[in-house]
CSV table of C-alpha atoms in Angstrom, one decimal:
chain,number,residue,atom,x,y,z
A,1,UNK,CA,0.0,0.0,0.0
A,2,UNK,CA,1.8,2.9,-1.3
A,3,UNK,CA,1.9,6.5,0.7
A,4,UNK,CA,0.8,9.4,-1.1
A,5,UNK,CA,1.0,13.0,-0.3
A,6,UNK,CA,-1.3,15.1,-2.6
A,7,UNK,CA,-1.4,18.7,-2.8
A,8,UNK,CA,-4.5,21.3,-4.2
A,9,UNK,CA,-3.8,24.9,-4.6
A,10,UNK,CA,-6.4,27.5,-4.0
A,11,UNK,CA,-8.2,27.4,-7.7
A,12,UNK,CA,-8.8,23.8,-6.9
A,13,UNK,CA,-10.6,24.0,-4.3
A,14,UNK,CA,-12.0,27.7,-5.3
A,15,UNK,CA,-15.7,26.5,-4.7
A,16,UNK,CA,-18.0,24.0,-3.4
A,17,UNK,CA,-18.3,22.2,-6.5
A,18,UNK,CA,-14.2,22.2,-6.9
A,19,UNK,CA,-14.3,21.0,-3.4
A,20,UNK,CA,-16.3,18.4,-3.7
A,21,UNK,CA,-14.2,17.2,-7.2
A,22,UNK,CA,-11.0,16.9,-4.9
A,23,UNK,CA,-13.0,15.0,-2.5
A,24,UNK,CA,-14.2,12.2,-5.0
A,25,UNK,CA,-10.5,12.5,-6.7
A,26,UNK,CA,-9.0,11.7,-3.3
A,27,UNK,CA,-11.5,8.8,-2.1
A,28,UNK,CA,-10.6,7.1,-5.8
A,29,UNK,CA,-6.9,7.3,-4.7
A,30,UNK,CA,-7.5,5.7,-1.8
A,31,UNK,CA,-9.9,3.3,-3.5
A,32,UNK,CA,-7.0,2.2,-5.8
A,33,UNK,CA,-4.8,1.2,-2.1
A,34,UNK,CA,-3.4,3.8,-1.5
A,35,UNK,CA,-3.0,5.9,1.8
A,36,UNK,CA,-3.7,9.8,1.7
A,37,UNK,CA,-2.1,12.8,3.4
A,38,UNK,CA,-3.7,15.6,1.5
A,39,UNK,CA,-2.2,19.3,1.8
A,40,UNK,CA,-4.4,22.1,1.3
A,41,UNK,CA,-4.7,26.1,0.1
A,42,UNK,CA,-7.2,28.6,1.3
A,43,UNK,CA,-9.9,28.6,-1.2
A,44,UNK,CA,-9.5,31.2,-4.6
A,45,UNK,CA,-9.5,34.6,-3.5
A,46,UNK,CA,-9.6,34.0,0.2
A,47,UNK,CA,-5.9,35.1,1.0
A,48,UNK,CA,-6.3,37.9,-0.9
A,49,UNK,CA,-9.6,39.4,0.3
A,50,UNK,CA,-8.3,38.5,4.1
A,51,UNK,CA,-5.0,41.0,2.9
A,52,UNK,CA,-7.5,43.5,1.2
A,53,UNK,CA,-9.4,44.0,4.5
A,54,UNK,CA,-7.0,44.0,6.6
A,55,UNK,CA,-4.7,46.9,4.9
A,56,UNK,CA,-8.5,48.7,4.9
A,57,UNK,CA,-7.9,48.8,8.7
A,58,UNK,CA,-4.3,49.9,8.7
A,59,UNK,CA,-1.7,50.4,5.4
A,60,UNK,CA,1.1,48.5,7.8
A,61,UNK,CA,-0.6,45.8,9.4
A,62,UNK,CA,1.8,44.1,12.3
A,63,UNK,CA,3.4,40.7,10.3
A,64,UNK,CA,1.9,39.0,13.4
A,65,UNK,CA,-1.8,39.8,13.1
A,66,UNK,CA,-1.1,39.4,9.4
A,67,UNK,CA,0.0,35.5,10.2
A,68,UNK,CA,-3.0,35.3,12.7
A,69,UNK,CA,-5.4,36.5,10.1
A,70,UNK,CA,-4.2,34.6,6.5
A,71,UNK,CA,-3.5,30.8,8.0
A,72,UNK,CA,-7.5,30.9,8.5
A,73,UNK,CA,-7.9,30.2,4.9
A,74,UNK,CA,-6.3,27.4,4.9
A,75,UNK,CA,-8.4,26.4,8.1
A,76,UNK,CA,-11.3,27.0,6.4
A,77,UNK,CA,-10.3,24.6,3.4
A,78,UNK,CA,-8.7,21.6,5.2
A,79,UNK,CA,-12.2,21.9,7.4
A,80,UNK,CA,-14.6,22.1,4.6
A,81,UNK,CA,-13.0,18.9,2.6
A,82,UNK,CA,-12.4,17.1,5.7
A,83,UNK,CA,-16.5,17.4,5.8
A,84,UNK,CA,-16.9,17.2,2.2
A,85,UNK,CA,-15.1,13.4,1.9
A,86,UNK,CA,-17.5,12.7,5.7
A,87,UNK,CA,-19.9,12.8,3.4
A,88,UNK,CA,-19.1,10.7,0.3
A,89,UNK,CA,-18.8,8.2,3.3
A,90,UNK,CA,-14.8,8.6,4.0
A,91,UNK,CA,-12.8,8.8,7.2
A,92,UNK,CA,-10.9,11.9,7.2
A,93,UNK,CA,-9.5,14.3,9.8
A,94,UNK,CA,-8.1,17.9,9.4
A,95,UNK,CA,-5.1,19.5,11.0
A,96,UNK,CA,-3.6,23.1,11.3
A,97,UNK,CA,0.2,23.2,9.9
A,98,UNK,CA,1.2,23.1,13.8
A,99,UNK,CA,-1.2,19.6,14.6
A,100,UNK,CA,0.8,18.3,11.5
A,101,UNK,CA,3.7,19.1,13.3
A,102,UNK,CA,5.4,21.7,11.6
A,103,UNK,CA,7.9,23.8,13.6
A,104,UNK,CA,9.5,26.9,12.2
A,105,UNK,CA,11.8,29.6,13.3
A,106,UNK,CA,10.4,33.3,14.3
A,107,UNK,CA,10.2,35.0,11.0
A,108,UNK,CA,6.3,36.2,10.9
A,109,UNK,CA,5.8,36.3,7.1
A,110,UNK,CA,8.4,34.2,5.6
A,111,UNK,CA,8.9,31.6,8.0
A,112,UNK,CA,11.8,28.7,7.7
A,113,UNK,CA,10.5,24.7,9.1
A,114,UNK,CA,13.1,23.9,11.7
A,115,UNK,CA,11.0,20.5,11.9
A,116,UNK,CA,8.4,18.4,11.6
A,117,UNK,CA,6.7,15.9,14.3
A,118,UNK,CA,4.1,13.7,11.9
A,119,UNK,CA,3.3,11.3,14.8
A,120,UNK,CA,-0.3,12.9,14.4
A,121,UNK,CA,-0.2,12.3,11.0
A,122,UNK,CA,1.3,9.1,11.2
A,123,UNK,CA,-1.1,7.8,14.4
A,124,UNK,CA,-4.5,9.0,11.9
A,125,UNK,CA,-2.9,6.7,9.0
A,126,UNK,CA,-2.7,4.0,11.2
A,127,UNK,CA,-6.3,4.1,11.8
A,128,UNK,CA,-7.3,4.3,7.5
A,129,UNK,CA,-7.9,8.0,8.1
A,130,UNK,CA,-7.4,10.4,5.1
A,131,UNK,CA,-5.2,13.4,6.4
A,132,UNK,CA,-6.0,16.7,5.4
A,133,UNK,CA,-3.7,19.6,6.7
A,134,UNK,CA,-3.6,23.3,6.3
A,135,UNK,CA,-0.9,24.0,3.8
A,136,UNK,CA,1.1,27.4,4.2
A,137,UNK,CA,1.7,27.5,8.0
A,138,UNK,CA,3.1,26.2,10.9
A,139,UNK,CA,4.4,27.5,14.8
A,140,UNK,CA,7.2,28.3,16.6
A,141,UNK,CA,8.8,27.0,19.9
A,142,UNK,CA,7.4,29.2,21.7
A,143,UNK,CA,3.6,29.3,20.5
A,144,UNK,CA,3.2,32.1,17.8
A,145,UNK,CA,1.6,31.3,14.7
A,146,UNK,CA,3.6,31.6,11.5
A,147,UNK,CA,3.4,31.4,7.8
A,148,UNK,CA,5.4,30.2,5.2
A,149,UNK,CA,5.0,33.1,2.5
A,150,UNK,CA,4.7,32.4,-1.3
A,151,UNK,CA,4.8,29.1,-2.3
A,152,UNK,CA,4.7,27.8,1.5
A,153,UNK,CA,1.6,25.0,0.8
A,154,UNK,CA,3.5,23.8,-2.2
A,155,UNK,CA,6.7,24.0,0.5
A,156,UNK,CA,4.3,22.2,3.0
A,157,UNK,CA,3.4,19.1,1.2
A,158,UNK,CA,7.0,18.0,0.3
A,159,UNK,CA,8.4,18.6,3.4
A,160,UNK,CA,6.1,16.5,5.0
A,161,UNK,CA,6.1,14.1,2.3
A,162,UNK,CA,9.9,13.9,3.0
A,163,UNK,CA,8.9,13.8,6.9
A,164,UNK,CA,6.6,10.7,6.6
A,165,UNK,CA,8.3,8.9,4.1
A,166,UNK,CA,5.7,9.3,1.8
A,167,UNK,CA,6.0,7.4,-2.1
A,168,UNK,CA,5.1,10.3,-4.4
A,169,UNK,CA,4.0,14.2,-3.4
A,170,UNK,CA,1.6,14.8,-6.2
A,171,UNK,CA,0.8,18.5,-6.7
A,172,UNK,CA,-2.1,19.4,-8.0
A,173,UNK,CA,-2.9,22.5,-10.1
A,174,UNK,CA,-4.8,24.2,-13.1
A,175,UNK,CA,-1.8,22.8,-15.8
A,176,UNK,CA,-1.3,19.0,-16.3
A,177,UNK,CA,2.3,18.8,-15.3
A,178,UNK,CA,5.1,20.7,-16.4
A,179,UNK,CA,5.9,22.8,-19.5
A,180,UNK,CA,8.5,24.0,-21.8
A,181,UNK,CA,7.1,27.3,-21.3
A,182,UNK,CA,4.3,29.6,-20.3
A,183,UNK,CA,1.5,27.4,-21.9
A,184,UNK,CA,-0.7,30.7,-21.3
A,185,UNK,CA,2.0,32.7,-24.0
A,186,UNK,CA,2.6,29.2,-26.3
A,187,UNK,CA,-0.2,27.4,-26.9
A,188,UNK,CA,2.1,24.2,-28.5
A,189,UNK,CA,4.2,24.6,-25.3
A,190,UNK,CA,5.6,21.1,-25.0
A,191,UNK,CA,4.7,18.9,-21.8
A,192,UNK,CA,7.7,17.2,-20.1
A,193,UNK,CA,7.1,14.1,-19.0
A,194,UNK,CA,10.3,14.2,-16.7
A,195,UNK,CA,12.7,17.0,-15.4
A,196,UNK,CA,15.8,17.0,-13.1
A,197,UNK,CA,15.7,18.6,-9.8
A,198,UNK,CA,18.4,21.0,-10.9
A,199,UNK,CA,16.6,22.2,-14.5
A,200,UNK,CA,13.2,22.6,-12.4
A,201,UNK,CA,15.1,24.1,-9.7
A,202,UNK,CA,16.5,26.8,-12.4
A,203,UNK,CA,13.2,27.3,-13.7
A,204,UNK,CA,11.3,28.0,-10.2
A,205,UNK,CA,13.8,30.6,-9.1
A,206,UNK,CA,13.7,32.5,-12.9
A,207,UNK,CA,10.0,33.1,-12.8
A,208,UNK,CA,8.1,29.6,-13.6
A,209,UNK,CA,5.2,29.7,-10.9
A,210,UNK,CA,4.1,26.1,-11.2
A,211,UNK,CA,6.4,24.8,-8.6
A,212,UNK,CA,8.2,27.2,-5.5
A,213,UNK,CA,12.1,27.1,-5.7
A,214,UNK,CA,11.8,26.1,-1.7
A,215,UNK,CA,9.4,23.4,-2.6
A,216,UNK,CA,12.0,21.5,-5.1
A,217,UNK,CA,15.1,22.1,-2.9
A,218,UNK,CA,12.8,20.1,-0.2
A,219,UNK,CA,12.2,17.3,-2.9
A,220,UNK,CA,15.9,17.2,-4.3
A,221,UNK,CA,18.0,17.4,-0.4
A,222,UNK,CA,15.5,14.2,0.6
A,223,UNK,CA,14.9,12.5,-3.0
A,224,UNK,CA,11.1,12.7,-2.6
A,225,UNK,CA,9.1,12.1,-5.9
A,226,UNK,CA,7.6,15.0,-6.8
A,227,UNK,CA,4.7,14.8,-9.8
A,228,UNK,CA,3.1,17.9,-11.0
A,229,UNK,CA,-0.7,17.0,-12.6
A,230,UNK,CA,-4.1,19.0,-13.1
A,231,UNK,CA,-6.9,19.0,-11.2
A,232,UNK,CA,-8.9,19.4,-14.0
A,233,UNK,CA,-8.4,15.8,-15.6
A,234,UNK,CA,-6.7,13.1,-15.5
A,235,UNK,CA,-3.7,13.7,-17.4
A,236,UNK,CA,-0.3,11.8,-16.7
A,237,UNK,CA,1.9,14.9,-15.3
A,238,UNK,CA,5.7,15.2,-15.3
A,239,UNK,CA,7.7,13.7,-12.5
A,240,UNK,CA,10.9,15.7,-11.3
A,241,UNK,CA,13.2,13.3,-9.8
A,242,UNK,CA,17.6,13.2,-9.8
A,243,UNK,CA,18.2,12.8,-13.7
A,244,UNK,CA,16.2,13.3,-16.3
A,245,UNK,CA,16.3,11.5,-19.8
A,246,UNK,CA,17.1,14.2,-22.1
A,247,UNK,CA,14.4,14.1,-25.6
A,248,UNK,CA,16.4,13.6,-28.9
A,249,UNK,CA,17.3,17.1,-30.2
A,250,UNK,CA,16.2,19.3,-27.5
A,251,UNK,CA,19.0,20.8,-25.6
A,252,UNK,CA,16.7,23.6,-23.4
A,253,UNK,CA,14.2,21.9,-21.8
A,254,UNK,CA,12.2,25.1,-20.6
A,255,UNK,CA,12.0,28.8,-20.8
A,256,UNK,CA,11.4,31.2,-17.8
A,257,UNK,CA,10.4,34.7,-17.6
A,258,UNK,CA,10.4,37.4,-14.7
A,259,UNK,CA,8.3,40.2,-15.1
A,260,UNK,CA,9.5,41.7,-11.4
A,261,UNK,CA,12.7,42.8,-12.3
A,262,UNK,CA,14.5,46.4,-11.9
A,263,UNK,CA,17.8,47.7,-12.8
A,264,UNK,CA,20.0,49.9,-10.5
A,265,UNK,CA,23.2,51.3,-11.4
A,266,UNK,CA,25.4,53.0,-9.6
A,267,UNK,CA,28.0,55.6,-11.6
A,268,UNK,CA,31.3,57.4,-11.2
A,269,UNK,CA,32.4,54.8,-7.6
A,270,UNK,CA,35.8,55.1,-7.1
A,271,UNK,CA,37.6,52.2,-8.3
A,272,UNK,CA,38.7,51.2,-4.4
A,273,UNK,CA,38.9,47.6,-2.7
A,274,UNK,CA,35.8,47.1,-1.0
A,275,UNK,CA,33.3,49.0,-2.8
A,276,UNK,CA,31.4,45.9,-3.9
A,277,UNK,CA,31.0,44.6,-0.4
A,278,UNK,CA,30.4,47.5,1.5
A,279,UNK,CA,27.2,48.1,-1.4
A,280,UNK,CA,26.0,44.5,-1.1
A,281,UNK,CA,26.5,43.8,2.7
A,282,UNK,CA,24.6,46.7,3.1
A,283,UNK,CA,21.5,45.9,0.7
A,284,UNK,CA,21.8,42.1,2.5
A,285,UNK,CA,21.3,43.3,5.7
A,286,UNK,CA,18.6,45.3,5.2
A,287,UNK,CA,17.1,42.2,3.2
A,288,UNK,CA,16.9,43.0,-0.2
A,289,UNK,CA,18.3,40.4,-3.1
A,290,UNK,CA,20.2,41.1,-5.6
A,291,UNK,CA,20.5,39.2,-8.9
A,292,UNK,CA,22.4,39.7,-11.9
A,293,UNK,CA,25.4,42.2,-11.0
A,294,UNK,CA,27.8,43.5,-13.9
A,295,UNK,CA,30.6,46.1,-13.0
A,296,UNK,CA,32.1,48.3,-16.2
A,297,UNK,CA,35.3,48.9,-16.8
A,298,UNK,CA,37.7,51.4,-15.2
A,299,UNK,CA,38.0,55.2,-16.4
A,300,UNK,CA,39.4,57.7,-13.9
A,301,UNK,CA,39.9,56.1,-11.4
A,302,UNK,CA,36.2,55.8,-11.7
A,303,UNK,CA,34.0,52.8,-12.4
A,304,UNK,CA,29.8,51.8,-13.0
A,305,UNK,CA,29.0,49.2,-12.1
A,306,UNK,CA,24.9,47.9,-12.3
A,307,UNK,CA,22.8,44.9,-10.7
A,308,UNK,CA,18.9,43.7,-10.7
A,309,UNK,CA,16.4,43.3,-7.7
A,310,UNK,CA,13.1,42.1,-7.8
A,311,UNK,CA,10.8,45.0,-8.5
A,312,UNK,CA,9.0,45.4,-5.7
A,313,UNK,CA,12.0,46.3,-4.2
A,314,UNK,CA,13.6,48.8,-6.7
A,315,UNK,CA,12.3,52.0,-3.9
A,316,UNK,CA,13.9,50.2,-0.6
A,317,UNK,CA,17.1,49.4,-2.5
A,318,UNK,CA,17.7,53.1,-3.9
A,319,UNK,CA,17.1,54.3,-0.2
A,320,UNK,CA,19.7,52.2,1.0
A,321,UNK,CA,22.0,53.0,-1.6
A,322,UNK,CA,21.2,57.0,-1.4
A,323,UNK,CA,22.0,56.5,2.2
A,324,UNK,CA,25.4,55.3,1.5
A,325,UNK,CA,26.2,58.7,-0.6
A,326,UNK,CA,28.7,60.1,2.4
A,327,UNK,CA,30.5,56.9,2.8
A,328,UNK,CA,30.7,56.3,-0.4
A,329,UNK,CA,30.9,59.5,-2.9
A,330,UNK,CA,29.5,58.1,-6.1
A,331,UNK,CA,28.5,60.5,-9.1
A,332,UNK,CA,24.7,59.2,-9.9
A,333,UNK,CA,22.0,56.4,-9.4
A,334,UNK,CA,19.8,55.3,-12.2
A,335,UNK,CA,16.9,52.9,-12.0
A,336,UNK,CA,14.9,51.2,-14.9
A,337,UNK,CA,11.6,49.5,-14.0
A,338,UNK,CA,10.5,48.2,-17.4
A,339,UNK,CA,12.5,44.8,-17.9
A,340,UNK,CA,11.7,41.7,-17.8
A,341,UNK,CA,14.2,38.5,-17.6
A,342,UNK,CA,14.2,35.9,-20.3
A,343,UNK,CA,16.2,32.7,-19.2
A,344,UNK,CA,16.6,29.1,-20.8
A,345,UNK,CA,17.1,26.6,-18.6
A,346,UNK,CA,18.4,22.6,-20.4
A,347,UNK,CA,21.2,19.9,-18.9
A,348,UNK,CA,22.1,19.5,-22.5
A,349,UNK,CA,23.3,23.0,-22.6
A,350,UNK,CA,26.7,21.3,-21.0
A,351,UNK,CA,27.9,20.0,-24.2
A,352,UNK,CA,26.5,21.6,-26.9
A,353,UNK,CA,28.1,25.0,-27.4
A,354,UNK,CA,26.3,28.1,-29.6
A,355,UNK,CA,23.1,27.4,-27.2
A,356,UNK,CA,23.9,31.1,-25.8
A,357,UNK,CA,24.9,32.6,-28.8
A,358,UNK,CA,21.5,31.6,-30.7
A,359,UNK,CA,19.7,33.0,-27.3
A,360,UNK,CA,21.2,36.5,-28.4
A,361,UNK,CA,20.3,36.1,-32.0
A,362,UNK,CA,17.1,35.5,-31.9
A,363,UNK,CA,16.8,38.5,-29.1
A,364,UNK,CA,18.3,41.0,-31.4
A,365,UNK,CA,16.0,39.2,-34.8
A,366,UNK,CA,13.3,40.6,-32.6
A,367,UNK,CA,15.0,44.0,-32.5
A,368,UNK,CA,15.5,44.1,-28.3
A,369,UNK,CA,18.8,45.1,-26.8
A,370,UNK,CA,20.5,43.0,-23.9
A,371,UNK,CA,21.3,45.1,-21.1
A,372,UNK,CA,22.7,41.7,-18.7
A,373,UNK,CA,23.8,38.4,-18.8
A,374,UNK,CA,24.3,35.9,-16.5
A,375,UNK,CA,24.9,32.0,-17.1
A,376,UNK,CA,25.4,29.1,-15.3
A,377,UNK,CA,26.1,25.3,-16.6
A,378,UNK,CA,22.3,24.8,-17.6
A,379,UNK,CA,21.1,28.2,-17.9
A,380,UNK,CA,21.1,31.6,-19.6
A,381,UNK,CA,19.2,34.9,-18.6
A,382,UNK,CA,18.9,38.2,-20.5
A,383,UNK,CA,17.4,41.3,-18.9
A,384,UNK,CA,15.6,42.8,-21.4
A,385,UNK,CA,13.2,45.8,-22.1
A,386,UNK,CA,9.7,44.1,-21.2
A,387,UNK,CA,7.9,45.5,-24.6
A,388,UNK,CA,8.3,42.5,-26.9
A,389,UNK,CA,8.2,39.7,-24.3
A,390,UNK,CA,5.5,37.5,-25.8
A,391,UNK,CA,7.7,37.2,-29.4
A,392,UNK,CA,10.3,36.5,-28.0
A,393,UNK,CA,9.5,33.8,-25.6
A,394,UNK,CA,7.4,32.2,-29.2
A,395,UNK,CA,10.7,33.3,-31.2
A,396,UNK,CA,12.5,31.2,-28.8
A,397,UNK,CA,10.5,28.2,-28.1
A,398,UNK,CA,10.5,27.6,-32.1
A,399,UNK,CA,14.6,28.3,-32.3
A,400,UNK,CA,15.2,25.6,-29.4
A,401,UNK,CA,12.5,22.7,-31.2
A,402,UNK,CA,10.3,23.1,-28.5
A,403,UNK,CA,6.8,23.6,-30.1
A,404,UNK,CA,4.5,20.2,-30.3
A,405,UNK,CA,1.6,19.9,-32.7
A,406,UNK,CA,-0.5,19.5,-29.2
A,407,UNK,CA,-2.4,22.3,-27.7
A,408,UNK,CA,-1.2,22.6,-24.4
A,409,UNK,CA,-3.9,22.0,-21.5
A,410,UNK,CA,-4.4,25.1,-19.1
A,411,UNK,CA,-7.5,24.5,-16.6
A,412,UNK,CA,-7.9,27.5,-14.6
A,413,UNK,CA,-7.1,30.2,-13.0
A,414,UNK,CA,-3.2,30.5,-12.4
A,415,UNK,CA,-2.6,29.5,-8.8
A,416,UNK,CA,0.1,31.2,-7.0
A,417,UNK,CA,0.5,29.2,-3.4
């Protein structure tokens, strides 16, 4: 009797009718033998509406009251399907994050798992229970409520997978399993039907939403099985596991794109040892990440040098710079908030050089300047000016063989935890 650990985002379980779908989808898996730990979203909107009202109240909300308030939607879900499989005639319990088990450290907001004690969890399998538990949340040592911030349900279910020794973690959402590329921008997107750790990995952290970067360095650190499938059918998905088989002729196996990106560059620093770190270790400990950094070359004594952060953090991270003007006399600081990031992301890349050079190509066929480049051994990104985004990421998906004859399947709304 296999183990299984099956996660539904927020659109799938967006209504009553959606609810009661997961129910019947989950009492088949366990009608096929298996056992069933299911991890759970807040319904749709639910998070969003709870944020709405609560900046109605007051613009900066304490990060406490915040976690208090959002890890009810996820109450609210693992509740109502707990009830909704009671009455399709199943035995099923709910739990909070912290009745699963799942310690974290004290960061309201953003919160890290320290651990997990599943003897709850494991105690309900023992008596044929199906498990339903809050995604998104957990509690510290010391009795404060936390959540996990984006991507924490996807976050939740692996880690716990990986805590119980579960077989697969099966995450649900509105796309059938993992594609070459936005199937909302390519319609012939091509459907993997297995990815490493490491190419998924790359793709999470450069802007694919249908897995959290967190999530997949959970699955890779304790080899858990991850599957990615719709909720919406019953399509086979894509499993992302140690080593992939690599397709005949396709050396990228995925492109990524990051709308939240901004460029900062600072002009006219003096060319000094220590410059670099005294910029970044300030801008880290004030918490702000920084990308793709590119310094110029030296004129004067002077030098530019440039880097990206996430958009949303563009004003914080000129503050912090503008208050390093005294210690550190530079001529000017520019920002640029219309960029996007284009990356492709392939194992094959290794051994097959040129894979860069026809990246640039067909950006410039398009007529869009580079402004910065970064590689590693499987991937490329460009920053580019955002303007042209959908023809390129077309442009590129036909250049790397990566458009199918089949319409790729998209289900629902795009679903972000």
């Amino acid at each position: 009797m296999s183990l299984y650990v099956m996660k539904f985002g927020g659109s799938s379980v967006g209504d009553i009718e959606r609810m009661q779908r997961v129910a019947k989808r989950i009492a088949d898996k366990q009608d096929e033998g298996h056992r069933c730990v299911v991890v759970v979203s807040a319904m749709g909107d639910t998070t969003d509406d709870l944020i709405d009202q609560a900046k109605q109240l007051n613009a900066q909300p304490p990060t406490r009251e915040m976690d208090m308030l959002m890890t009810t939607g996820e109450q609210i879900s693992v509740a109502l399907l707990s009830i909704a499989l009671h009455g399709i005639g199943r035995n099923a319990v709910s739990y909070t994050g912290w009745q699963a088990g799942f310690v974290t450290d004290e960061t309201h907001g953003r919160a890290r798992i320290n651990e997990i004690d599943p003897h709850r969890v494991l105690e309900s399998l023992e008596r044929e229970q199906i498990v339903i538990v809050a995604g998104f949340q957990g509690m510290t040592q010391s009795g404060e409520i936390t959540t996990l911030g984006r991507g924490g349900s996807d976050t939740t279910a692996v880690a716990l997978a990986a805590a119980i020794k579960a077989d697969v973690c099966e995450i649900y959402t509105d796309v059938d399993g993992i594609y070459s590329t936005d199937p909302r921008i390519v319609k012939r997107a091509r459907k993997l039907k297995e990815i490493s750790y490491d190419e998924m990995l790359e793709l999470a952290n450069l802007g694919a939403a249908v897995l959290h970067p967190r999530a997949v360095e959970y699955a890779k650190r304790y080899q858990v099985k991850l599957v990615v499938r719709s909720s919406f059918n019953h399509n086979e998905g894509t499993v992302v596991k140690e080593e992939a088989s690599m397709e005949q002729g396709v050396v990228v196996s995925g492109i990524a794109y990051d709308k939240n990106v901004a460029r900062i560059s600072i002009l006219g620093v003096p060319d000094v040892p220590g410059v670099l770190a005294q910029v970044f270790g300030k801008l880290a400990e004030e918490g702000v990440d920084v990308d793709i950094i590119v310094q110029s070359g030296v004129q004067n004594e002077k030098a530019d040098f440039s880097f990206t952060v996430a958009l949303s953090e563009l004003a914080r991270a000129k503050e912090v710079i503008e208050g390093l003007h005294s210690a550190l006399p530079y001529r000017e600081v520019t920002s640029e908030d219309n960029l996007v990031k284009v990356s492709i992301v392939g194992a094959g890349m290794v051994s097959h050089p040129g894979v860069a050079a026809q990246m640039f190509e067909v950006i410039s066929q398009e007529g869009v300047s580079i402004k910065m480049v970064s590689t590693s051994e499987i991937k490329v990104s460009c920053v580019i000016e955002s303007g042209n985004l959908q023809q390129i990421i077309q442009a590129l998906h036909t250049a790397y063989n990566l458009d199918t004859e089949e319409q790729a399947f998209v289900g629902g709304p795009q679903d972000r935890r």
